[in-house]
Tab-separated table of C-alpha atoms in Angstrom:
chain	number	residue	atom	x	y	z
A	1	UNK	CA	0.000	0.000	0.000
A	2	UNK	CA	2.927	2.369	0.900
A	3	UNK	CA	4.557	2.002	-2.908
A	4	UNK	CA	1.563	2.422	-4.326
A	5	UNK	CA	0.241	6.094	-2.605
A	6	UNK	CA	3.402	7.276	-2.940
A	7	UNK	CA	4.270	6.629	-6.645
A	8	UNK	CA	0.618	8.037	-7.481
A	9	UNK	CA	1.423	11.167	-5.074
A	10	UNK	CA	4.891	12.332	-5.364
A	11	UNK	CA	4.405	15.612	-4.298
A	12	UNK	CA	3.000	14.648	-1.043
A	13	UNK	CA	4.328	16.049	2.312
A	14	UNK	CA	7.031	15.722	4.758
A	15	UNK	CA	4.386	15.302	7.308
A	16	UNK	CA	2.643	12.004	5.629
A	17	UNK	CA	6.045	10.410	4.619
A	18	UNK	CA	7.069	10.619	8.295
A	19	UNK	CA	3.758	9.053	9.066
A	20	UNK	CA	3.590	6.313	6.665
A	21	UNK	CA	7.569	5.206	7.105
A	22	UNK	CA	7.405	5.320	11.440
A	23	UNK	CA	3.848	3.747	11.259
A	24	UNK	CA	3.947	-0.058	12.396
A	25	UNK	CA	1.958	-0.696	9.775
A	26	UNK	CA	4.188	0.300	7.219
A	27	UNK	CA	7.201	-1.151	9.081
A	28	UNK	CA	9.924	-3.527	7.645
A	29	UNK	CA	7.765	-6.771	8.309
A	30	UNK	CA	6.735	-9.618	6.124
A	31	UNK	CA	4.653	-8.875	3.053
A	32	UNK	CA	2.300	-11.104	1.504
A	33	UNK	CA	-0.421	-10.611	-1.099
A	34	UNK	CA	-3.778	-11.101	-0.162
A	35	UNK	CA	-6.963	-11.993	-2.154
A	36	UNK	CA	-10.686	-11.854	-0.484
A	37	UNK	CA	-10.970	-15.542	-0.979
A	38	UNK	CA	-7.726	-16.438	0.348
A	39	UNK	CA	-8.514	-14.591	3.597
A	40	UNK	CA	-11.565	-16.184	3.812
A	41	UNK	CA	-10.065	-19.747	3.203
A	42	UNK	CA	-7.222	-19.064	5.620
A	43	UNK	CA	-9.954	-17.946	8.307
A	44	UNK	CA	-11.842	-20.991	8.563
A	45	UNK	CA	-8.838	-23.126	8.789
A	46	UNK	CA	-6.455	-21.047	11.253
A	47	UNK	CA	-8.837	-18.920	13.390
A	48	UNK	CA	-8.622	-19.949	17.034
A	49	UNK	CA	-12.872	-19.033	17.568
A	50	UNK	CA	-13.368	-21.564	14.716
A	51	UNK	CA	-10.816	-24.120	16.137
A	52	UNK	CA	-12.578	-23.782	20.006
A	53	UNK	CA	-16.033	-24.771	18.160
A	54	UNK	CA	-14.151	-27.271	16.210
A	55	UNK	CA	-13.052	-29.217	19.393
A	56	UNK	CA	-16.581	-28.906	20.779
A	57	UNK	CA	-17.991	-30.576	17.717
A	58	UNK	CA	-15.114	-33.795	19.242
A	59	UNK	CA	-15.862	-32.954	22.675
A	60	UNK	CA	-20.211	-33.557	22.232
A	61	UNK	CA	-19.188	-36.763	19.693
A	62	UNK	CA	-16.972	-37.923	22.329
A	63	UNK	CA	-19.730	-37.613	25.086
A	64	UNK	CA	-22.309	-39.233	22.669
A	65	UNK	CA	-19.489	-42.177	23.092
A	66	UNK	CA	-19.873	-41.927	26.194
A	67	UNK	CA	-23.381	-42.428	26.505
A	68	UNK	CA	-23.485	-45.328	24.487
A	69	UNK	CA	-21.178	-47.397	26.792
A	70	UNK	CA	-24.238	-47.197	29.245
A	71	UNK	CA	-25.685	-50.175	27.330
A	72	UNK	CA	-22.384	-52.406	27.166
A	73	UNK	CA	-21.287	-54.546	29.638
A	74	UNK	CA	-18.973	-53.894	32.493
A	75	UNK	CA	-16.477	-56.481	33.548
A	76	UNK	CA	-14.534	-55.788	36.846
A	77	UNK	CA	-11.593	-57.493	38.050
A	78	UNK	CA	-11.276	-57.405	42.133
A	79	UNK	CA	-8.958	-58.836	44.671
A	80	UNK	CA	-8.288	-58.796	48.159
A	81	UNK	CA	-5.601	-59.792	50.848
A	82	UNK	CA	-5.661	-59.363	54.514
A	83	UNK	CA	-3.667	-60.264	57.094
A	84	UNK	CA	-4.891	-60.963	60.751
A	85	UNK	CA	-2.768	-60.303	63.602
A	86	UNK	CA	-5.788	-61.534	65.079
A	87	UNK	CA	-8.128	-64.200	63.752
A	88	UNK	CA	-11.985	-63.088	63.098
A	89	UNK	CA	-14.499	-63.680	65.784
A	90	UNK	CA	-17.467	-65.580	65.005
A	91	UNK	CA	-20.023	-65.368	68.014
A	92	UNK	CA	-22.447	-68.254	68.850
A	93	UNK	CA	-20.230	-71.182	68.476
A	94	UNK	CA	-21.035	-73.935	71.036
A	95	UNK	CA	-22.792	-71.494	73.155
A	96	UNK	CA	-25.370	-72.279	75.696
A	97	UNK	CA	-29.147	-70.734	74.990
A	98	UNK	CA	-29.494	-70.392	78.816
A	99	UNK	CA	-26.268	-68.342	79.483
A	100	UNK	CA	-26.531	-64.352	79.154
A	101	UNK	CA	-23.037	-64.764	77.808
A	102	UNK	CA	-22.692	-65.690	74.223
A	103	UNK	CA	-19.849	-67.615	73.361
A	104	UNK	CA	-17.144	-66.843	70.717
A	105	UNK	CA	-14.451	-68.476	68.994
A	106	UNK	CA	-11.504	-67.726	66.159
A	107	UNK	CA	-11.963	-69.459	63.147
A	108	UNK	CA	-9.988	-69.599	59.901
A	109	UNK	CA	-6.319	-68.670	58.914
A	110	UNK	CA	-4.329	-65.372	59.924
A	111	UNK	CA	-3.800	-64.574	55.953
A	112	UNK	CA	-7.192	-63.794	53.923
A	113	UNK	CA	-7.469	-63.644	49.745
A	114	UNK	CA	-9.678	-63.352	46.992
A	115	UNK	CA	-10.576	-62.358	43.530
A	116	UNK	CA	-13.624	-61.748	41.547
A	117	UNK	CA	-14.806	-61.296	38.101
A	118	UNK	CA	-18.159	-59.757	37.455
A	119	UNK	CA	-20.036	-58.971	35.331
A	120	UNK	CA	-23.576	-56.365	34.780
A	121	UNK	CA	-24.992	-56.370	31.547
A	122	UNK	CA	-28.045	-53.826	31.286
A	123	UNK	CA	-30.795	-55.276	29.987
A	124	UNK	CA	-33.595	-52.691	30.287
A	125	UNK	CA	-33.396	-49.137	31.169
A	126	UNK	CA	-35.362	-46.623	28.741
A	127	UNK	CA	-33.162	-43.441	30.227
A	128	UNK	CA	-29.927	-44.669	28.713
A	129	UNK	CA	-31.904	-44.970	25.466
A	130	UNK	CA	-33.085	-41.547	25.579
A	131	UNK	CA	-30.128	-39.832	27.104
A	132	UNK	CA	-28.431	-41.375	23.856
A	133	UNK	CA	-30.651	-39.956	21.692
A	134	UNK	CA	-30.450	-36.179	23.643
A	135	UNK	CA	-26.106	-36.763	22.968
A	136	UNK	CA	-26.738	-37.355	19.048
A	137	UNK	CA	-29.001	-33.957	18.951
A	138	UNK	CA	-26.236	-32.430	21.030
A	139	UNK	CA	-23.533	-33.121	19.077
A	140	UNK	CA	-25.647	-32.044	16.030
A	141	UNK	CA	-25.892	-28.808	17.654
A	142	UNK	CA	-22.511	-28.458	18.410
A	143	UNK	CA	-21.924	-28.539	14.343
A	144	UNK	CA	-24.502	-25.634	14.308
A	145	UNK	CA	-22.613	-23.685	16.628
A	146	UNK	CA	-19.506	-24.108	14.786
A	147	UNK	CA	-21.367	-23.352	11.311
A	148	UNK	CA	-22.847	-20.118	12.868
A	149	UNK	CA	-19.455	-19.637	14.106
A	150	UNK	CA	-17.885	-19.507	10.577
A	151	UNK	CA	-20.672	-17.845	9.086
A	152	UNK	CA	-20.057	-15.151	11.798
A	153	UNK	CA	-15.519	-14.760	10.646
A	154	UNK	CA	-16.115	-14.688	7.044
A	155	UNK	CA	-18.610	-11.671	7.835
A	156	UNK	CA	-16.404	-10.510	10.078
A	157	UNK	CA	-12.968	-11.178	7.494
A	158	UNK	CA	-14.906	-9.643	4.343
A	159	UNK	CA	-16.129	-6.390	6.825
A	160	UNK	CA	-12.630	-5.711	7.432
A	161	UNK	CA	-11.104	-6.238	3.833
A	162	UNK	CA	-13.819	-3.956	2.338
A	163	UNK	CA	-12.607	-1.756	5.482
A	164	UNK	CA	-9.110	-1.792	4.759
A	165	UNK	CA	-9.693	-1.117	0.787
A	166	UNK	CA	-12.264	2.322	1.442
A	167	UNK	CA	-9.690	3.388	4.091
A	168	UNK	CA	-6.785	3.298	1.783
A	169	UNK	CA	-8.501	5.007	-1.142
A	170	UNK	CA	-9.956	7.420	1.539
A	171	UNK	CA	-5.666	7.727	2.325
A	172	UNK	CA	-4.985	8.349	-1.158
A	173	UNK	CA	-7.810	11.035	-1.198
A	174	UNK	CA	-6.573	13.348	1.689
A	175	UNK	CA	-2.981	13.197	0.344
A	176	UNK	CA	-4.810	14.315	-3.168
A	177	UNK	CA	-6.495	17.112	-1.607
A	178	UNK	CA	-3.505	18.168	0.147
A	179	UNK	CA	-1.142	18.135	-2.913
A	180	UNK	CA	-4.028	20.358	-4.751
A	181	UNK	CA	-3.510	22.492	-1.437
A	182	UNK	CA	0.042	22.632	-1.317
A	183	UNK	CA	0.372	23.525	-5.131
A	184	UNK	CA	-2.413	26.764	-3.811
A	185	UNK	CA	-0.731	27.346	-0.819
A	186	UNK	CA	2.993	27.836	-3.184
A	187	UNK	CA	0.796	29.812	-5.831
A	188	UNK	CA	-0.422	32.182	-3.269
A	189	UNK	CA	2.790	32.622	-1.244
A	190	UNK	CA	4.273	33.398	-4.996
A	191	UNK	CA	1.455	36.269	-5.671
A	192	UNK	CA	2.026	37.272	-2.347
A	193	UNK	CA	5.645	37.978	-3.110
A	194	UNK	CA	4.765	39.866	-5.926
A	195	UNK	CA	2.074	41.740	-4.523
A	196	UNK	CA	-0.336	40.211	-6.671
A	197	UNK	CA	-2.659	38.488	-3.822
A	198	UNK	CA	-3.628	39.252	-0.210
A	199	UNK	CA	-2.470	37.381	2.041
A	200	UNK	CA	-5.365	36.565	3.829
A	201	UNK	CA	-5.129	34.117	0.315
A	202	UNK	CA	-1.874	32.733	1.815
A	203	UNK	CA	-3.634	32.054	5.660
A	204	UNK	CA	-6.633	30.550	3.941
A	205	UNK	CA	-4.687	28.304	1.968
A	206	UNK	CA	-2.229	27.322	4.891
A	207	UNK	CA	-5.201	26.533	7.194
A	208	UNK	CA	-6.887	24.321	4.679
A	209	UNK	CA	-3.379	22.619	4.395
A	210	UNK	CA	-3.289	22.370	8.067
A	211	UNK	CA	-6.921	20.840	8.531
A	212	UNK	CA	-6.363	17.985	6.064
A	213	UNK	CA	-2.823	16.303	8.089
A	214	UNK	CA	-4.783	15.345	11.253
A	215	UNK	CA	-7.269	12.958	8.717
A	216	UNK	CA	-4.137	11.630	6.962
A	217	UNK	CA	-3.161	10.702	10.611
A	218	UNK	CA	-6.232	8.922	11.551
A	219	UNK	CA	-6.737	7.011	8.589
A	220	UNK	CA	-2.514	5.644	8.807
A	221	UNK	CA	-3.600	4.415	12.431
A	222	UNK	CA	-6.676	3.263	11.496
A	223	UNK	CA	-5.257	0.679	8.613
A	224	UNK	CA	-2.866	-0.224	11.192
A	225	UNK	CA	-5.728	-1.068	13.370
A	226	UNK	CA	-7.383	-2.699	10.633
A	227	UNK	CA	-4.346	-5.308	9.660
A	228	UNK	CA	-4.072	-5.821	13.714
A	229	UNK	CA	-7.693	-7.085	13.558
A	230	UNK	CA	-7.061	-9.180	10.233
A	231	UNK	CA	-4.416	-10.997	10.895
A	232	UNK	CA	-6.412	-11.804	15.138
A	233	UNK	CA	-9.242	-12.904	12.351
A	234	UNK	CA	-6.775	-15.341	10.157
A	235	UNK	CA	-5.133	-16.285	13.063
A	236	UNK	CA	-1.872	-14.992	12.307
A	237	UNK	CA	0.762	-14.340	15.121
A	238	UNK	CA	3.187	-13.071	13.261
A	239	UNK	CA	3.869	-9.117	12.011
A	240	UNK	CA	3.141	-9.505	8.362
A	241	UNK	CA	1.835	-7.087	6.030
A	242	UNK	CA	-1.082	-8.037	4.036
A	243	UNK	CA	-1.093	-6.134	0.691
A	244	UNK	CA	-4.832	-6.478	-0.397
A	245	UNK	CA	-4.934	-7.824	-4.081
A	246	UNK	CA	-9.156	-7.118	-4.669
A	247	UNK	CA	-9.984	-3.999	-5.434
A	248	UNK	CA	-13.561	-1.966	-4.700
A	249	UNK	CA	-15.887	-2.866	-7.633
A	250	UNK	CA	-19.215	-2.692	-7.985
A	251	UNK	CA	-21.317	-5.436	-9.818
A	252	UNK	CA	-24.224	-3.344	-11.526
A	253	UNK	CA	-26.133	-6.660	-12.593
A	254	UNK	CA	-26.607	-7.325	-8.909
A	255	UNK	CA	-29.698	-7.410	-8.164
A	256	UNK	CA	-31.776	-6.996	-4.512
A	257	UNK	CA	-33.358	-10.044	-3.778
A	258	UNK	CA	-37.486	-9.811	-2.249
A	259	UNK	CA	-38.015	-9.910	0.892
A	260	UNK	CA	-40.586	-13.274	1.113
A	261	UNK	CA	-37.551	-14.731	-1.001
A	262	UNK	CA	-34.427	-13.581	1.929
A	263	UNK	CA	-36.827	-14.183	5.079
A	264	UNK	CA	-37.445	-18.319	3.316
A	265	UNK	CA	-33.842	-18.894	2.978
A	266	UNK	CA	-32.525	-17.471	5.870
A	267	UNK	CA	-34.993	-19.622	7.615
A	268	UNK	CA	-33.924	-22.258	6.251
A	269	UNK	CA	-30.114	-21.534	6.227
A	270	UNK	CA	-28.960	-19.668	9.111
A	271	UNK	CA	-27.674	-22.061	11.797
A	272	UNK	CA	-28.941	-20.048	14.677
A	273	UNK	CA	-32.147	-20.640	13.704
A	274	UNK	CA	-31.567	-24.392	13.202
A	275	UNK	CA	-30.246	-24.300	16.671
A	276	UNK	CA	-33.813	-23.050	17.933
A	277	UNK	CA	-35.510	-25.686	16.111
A	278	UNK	CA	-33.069	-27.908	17.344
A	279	UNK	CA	-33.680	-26.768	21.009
A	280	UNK	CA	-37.336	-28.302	20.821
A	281	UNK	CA	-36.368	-31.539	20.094
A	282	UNK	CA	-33.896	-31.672	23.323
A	283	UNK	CA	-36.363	-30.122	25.397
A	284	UNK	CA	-38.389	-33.447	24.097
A	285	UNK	CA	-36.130	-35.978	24.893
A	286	UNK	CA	-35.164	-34.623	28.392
A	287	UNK	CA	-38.654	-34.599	29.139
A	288	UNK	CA	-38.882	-38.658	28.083
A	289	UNK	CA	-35.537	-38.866	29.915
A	290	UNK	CA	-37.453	-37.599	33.154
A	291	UNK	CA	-40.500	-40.041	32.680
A	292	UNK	CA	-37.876	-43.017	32.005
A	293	UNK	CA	-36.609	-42.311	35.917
A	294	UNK	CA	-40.064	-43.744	36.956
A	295	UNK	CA	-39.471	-47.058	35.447
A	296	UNK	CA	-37.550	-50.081	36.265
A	297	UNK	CA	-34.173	-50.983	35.400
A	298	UNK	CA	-33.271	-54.694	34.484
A	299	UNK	CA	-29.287	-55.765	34.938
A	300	UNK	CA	-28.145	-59.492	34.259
A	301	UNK	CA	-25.468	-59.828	37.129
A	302	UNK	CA	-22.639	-62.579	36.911
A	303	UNK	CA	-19.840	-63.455	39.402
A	304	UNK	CA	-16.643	-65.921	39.613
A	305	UNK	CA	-14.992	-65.975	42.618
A	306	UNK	CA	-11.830	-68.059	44.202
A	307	UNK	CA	-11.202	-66.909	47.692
A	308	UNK	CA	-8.545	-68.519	50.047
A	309	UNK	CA	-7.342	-68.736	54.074
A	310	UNK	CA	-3.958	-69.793	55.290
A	311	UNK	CA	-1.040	-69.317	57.291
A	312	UNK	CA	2.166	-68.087	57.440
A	313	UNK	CA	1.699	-66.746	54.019
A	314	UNK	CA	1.402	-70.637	52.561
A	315	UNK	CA	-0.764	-69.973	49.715
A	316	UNK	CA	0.359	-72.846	47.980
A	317	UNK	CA	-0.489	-75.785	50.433
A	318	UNK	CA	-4.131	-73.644	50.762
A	319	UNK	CA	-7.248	-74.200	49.034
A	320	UNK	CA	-8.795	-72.055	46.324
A	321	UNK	CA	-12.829	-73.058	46.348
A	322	UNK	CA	-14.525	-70.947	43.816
A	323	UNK	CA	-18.019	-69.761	44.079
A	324	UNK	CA	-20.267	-68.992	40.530
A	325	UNK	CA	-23.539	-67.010	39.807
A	326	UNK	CA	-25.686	-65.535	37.671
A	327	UNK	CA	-28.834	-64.057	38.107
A	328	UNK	CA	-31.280	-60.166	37.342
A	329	UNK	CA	-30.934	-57.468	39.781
A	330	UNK	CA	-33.659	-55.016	39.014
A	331	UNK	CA	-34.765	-51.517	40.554
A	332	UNK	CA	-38.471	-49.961	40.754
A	333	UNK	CA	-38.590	-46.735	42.297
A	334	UNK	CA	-41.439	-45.939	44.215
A	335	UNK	CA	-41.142	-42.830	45.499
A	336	UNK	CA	-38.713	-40.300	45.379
A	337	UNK	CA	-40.280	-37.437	46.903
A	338	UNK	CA	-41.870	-35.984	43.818
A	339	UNK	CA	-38.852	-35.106	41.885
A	340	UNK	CA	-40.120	-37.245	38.995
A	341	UNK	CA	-42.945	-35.348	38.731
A	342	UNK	CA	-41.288	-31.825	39.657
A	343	UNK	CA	-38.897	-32.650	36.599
A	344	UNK	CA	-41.265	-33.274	34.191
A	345	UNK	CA	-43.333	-29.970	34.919
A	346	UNK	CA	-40.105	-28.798	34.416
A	347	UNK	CA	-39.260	-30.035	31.050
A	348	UNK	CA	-42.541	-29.092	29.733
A	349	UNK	CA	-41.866	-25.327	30.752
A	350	UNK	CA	-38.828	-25.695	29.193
A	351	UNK	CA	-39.974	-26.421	26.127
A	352	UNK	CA	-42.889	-24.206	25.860
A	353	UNK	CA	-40.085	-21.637	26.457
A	354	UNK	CA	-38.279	-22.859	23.412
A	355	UNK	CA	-41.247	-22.556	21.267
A	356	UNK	CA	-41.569	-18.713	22.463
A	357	UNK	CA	-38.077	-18.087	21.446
A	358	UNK	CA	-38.359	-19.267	18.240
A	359	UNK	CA	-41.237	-17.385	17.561
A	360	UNK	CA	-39.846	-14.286	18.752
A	361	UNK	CA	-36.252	-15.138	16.557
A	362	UNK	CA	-38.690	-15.829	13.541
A	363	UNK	CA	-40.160	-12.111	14.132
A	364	UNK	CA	-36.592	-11.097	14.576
A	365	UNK	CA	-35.785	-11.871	11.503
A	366	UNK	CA	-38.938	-10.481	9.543
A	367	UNK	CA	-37.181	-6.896	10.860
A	368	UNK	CA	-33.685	-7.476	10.096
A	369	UNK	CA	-34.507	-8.977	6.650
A	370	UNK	CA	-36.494	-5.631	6.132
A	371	UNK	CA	-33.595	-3.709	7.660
A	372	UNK	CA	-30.575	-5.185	5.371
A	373	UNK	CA	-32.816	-4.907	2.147
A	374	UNK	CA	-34.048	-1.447	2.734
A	375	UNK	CA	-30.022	-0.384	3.056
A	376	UNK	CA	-29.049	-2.394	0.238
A	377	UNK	CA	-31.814	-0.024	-1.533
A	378	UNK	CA	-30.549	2.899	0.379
A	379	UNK	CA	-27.226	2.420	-0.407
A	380	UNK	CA	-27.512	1.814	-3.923
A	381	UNK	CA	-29.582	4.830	-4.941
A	382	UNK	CA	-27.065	6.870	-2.754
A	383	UNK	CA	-24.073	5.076	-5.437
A	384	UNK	CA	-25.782	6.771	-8.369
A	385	UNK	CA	-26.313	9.972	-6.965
A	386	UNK	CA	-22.478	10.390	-5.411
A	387	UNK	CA	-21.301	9.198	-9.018
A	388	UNK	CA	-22.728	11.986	-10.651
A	389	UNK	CA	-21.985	14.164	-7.857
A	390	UNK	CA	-18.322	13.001	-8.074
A	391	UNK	CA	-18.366	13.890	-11.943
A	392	UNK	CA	-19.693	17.001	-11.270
A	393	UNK	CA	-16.987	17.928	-9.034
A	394	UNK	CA	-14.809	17.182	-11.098
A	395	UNK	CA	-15.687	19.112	-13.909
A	396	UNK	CA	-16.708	22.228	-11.535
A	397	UNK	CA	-12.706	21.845	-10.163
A	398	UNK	CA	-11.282	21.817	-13.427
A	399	UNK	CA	-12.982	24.877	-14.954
A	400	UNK	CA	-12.259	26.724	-11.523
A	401	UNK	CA	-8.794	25.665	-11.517
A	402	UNK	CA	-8.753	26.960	-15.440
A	403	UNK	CA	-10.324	30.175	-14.531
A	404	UNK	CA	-8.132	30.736	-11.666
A	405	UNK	CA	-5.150	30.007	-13.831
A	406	UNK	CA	-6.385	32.756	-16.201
A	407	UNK	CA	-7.168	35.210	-13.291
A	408	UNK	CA	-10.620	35.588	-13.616
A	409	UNK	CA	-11.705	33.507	-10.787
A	410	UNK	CA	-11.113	34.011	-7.073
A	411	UNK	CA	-8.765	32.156	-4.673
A	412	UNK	CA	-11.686	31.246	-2.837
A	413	UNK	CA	-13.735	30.160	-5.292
A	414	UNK	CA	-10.623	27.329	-5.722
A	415	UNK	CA	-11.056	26.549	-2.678
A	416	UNK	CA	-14.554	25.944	-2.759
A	417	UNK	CA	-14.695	23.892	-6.055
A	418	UNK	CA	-11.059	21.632	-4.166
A	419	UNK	CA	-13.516	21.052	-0.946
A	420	UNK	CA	-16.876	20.019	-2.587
A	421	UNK	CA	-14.412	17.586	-4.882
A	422	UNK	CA	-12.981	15.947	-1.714
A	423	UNK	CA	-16.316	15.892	-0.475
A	424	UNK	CA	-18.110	14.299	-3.177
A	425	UNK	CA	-15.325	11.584	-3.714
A	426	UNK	CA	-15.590	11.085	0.290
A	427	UNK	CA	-19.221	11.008	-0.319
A	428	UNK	CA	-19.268	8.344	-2.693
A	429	UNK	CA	-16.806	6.061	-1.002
A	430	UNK	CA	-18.774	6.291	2.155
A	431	UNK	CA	-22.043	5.051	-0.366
A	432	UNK	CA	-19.810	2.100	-1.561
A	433	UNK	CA	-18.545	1.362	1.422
A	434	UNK	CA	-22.139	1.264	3.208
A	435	UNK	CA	-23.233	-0.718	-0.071
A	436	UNK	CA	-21.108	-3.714	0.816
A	437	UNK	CA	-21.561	-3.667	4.475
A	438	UNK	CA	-25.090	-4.028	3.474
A	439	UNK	CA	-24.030	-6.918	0.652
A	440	UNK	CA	-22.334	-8.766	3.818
A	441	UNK	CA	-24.939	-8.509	6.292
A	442	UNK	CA	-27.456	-10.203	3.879
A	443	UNK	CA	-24.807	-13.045	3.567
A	444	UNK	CA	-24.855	-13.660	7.457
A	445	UNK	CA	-28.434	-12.784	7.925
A	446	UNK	CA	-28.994	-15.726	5.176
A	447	UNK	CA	-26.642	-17.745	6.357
A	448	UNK	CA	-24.353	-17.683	3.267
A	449	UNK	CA	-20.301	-17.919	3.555
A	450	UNK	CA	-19.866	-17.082	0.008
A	451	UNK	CA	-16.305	-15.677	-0.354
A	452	UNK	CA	-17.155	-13.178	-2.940
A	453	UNK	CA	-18.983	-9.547	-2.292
């Protein structure tokens, strides 16, 4: 950007070349070229909000996993040693009914082992089935997110390229306006000297010199801003310098879509909205996942078992008798102080609550599809007018410059004809500049992560 103002403004002054070489964003870092598409493609693979959403889409699938294992079967291993430094009691041995005192005696070895393998294979329990089938909607959500996510950066990466290219032909504009102003400012010092002006010429001329540096000072800072925020978007940690390769144009065979036509497809496109829809059909299954916590739950239950007593640690002269079963454990709640019940009423708020906020997003919408249409309108009629207005401007500064030249017109009528120029051309990029800002709010109000304008 700096080779290109500069060979187009030679005569610019010491007071923008200072700027432009000490500003950061002109500084001796990387360069690379950058297209609109290739920003675009190098957000959705490298920017860090797009890789957090990304690991949630793994993080839901690996809780859907999760889930699932509810319904396989879980094998335990267990073992146990003791050691007595005094044998067990067991009470009642040899003990006579009529005596108040109960008899005792220690029985079995000083050294104690086991192990055990069991196993508890659900056979019926509806929640698992529905809490399942809540993970699955879950983790489709989670791909939502992250497509509302990316919808959300390439808005956000074409905003600030369309930024970057108005602010640097805004740039190029100011140091226009203040070459024109220099070149009046050295004509009227000249008359000056020769007594052919006044110099409240020379004062006029400085001051409008004077006004325009502070702009060319704001709009340096504010590309540097601008490539800060760009490369945070691409996820870029380095200092490079992108050197925008797309240029502002304007597509007149665009056309503004209707508004029944936007409001249908950004129903059925934006994410957001899926995610609302989406919503309702949790709500559903948590509120069968509550009713399922009033029904039983059927396990088959299996266990082998070797245990063992010695002593002196002489497992191999002891016996190892093993002990096998199999059998259903099952659970039926009865009551459970009306959480059941509580939780359902719950659920069913819930999702009447859901249904009210997709309503209210649908309305949403309605507005902000009027909104981004009626600017796209707006903006477009404003296009046409600047244009003309810019040509005008043009040709009024030319003959005023002529007539000057030729002394018939007035300093100030230069001046004049040099502001309403830089005014119309400011006027116009502000119209083309509003234009695609409108162009790329339609895209994420529809949902679309087209990488053109």
């Amino acid at each position: 950007m700096k080779s290109t103002i500069l060979n187009r403004n030679s005569g610019i002054t010491k007071l923008v070349a200072v700027i432009l070489a000490l500003s950061p964003l002109f500084a001796n870092g990387q360069k690379q070229t950058l297209s609109l598409e290739q920003a675009i493609d190098q957000a959705k693979v490298r920017n860090r909000e797009l890789r957090i959403d990304s690991l949630g889409i793994h993080k839901s699938a690996q809780q859907t996993a999760i889930t699932r294992g509810l319904l396989m079967p879980n094998i335990s291993l267990t073992g146990q040693f003791q050691h007595y430094f005094q044998k067990p009691v067991f009470f009642g041995l040899n003990g006579n009914a009529n005596s108040e005192k109960i008899d005792y005696a220690r029985i079995g070895g000083e050294d104690v082992a086991g192990a055990q393998v069991s196993l508890v294979q659900p056979i019926y329990n509806s929640g698992t089935r529905y809490e399942i089938q809540r993970r699955k909607l879950l983790e489709k959500q989670s791909k939502l997110i992250f497509q509302e996510k990316e919808v959300d950066i390439v808005a956000r990466v074409k905003q600030n390229y369309v930024q970057q290219l108005v602010l640097a032909e805004r740039l190029k504009l100011q140091t226009e306006s203040i070459v024109r102003n220099e070149k009046a400012l050295k004509d009227s010092r000249y008359l000056l000297a020769q007594g052919k002006a006044l110099r409240v010429d020379t004062l006029r001329a400085y001051t409008s010199v004077k006004n325009l540096e502070p702009d060319v000072l704001r709009l340096t800072y504010a590309l540097q801003i601008s490539q800060q925020q760009l490369r945070n978007l691409l996820g870029d940690v380095t200092e490079t310098e992108y050197v925008l390769s797309d240029s502002l144009e304007l597509n007149p065979s665009d056309s503004i879509p209707s508004e029944a036509g936007t409001y249908r497809l950004s129903v059925h496109q934006r994410p957001d909205l899926q995610i609302l829809t989406l919503n309702k059909e949790i709500n559903d299954k948590e509120i069968d996942l509550y009713k399922s916590a009033r029904r039983p739950v059927v396990n088959f239950v299996s266990q082998y078992q070797l245990q063992t007593q010695t002593n002196q640690f002489k497992y191999g002269n002891a016996g190892y008798p093993p002990v096998f079963f199999a059998g259903l454990q099952f659970s039926i709640p009865i009551f459970s102080g009306n959480q059941h019940v509580n939780r359902i009423a719950l659920g069913k708020i819930e999702r009447q609550q859901a249904d009210v906020i997709y309503n209210n997003a649908q309305e949403q919408l309605k507005t902000e599809v009027k909104q981004v249409l009626a600017s796209l309108v707006e903006s477009t009629e404003r296009i046409k007018t600047q244009q003309n207005v810019s040509k005008t401007a043009e040709l009024s500064y030319s003959i005023t410059k002529y007539r000057y030249e030729k002394g018939v017109a007035s300093r100030l009528e230069l001046v004049d004809a040099e502001f309403a120029l830089t005014t119309a051309k400011a006027n116009y990029l502000e119209a083309v500049f509003d234009y695609l800002s409108s162009k790329i709010e339609l895209d994420r109000v529809t949902g679309n992560v087209n990488v053109t304008l």
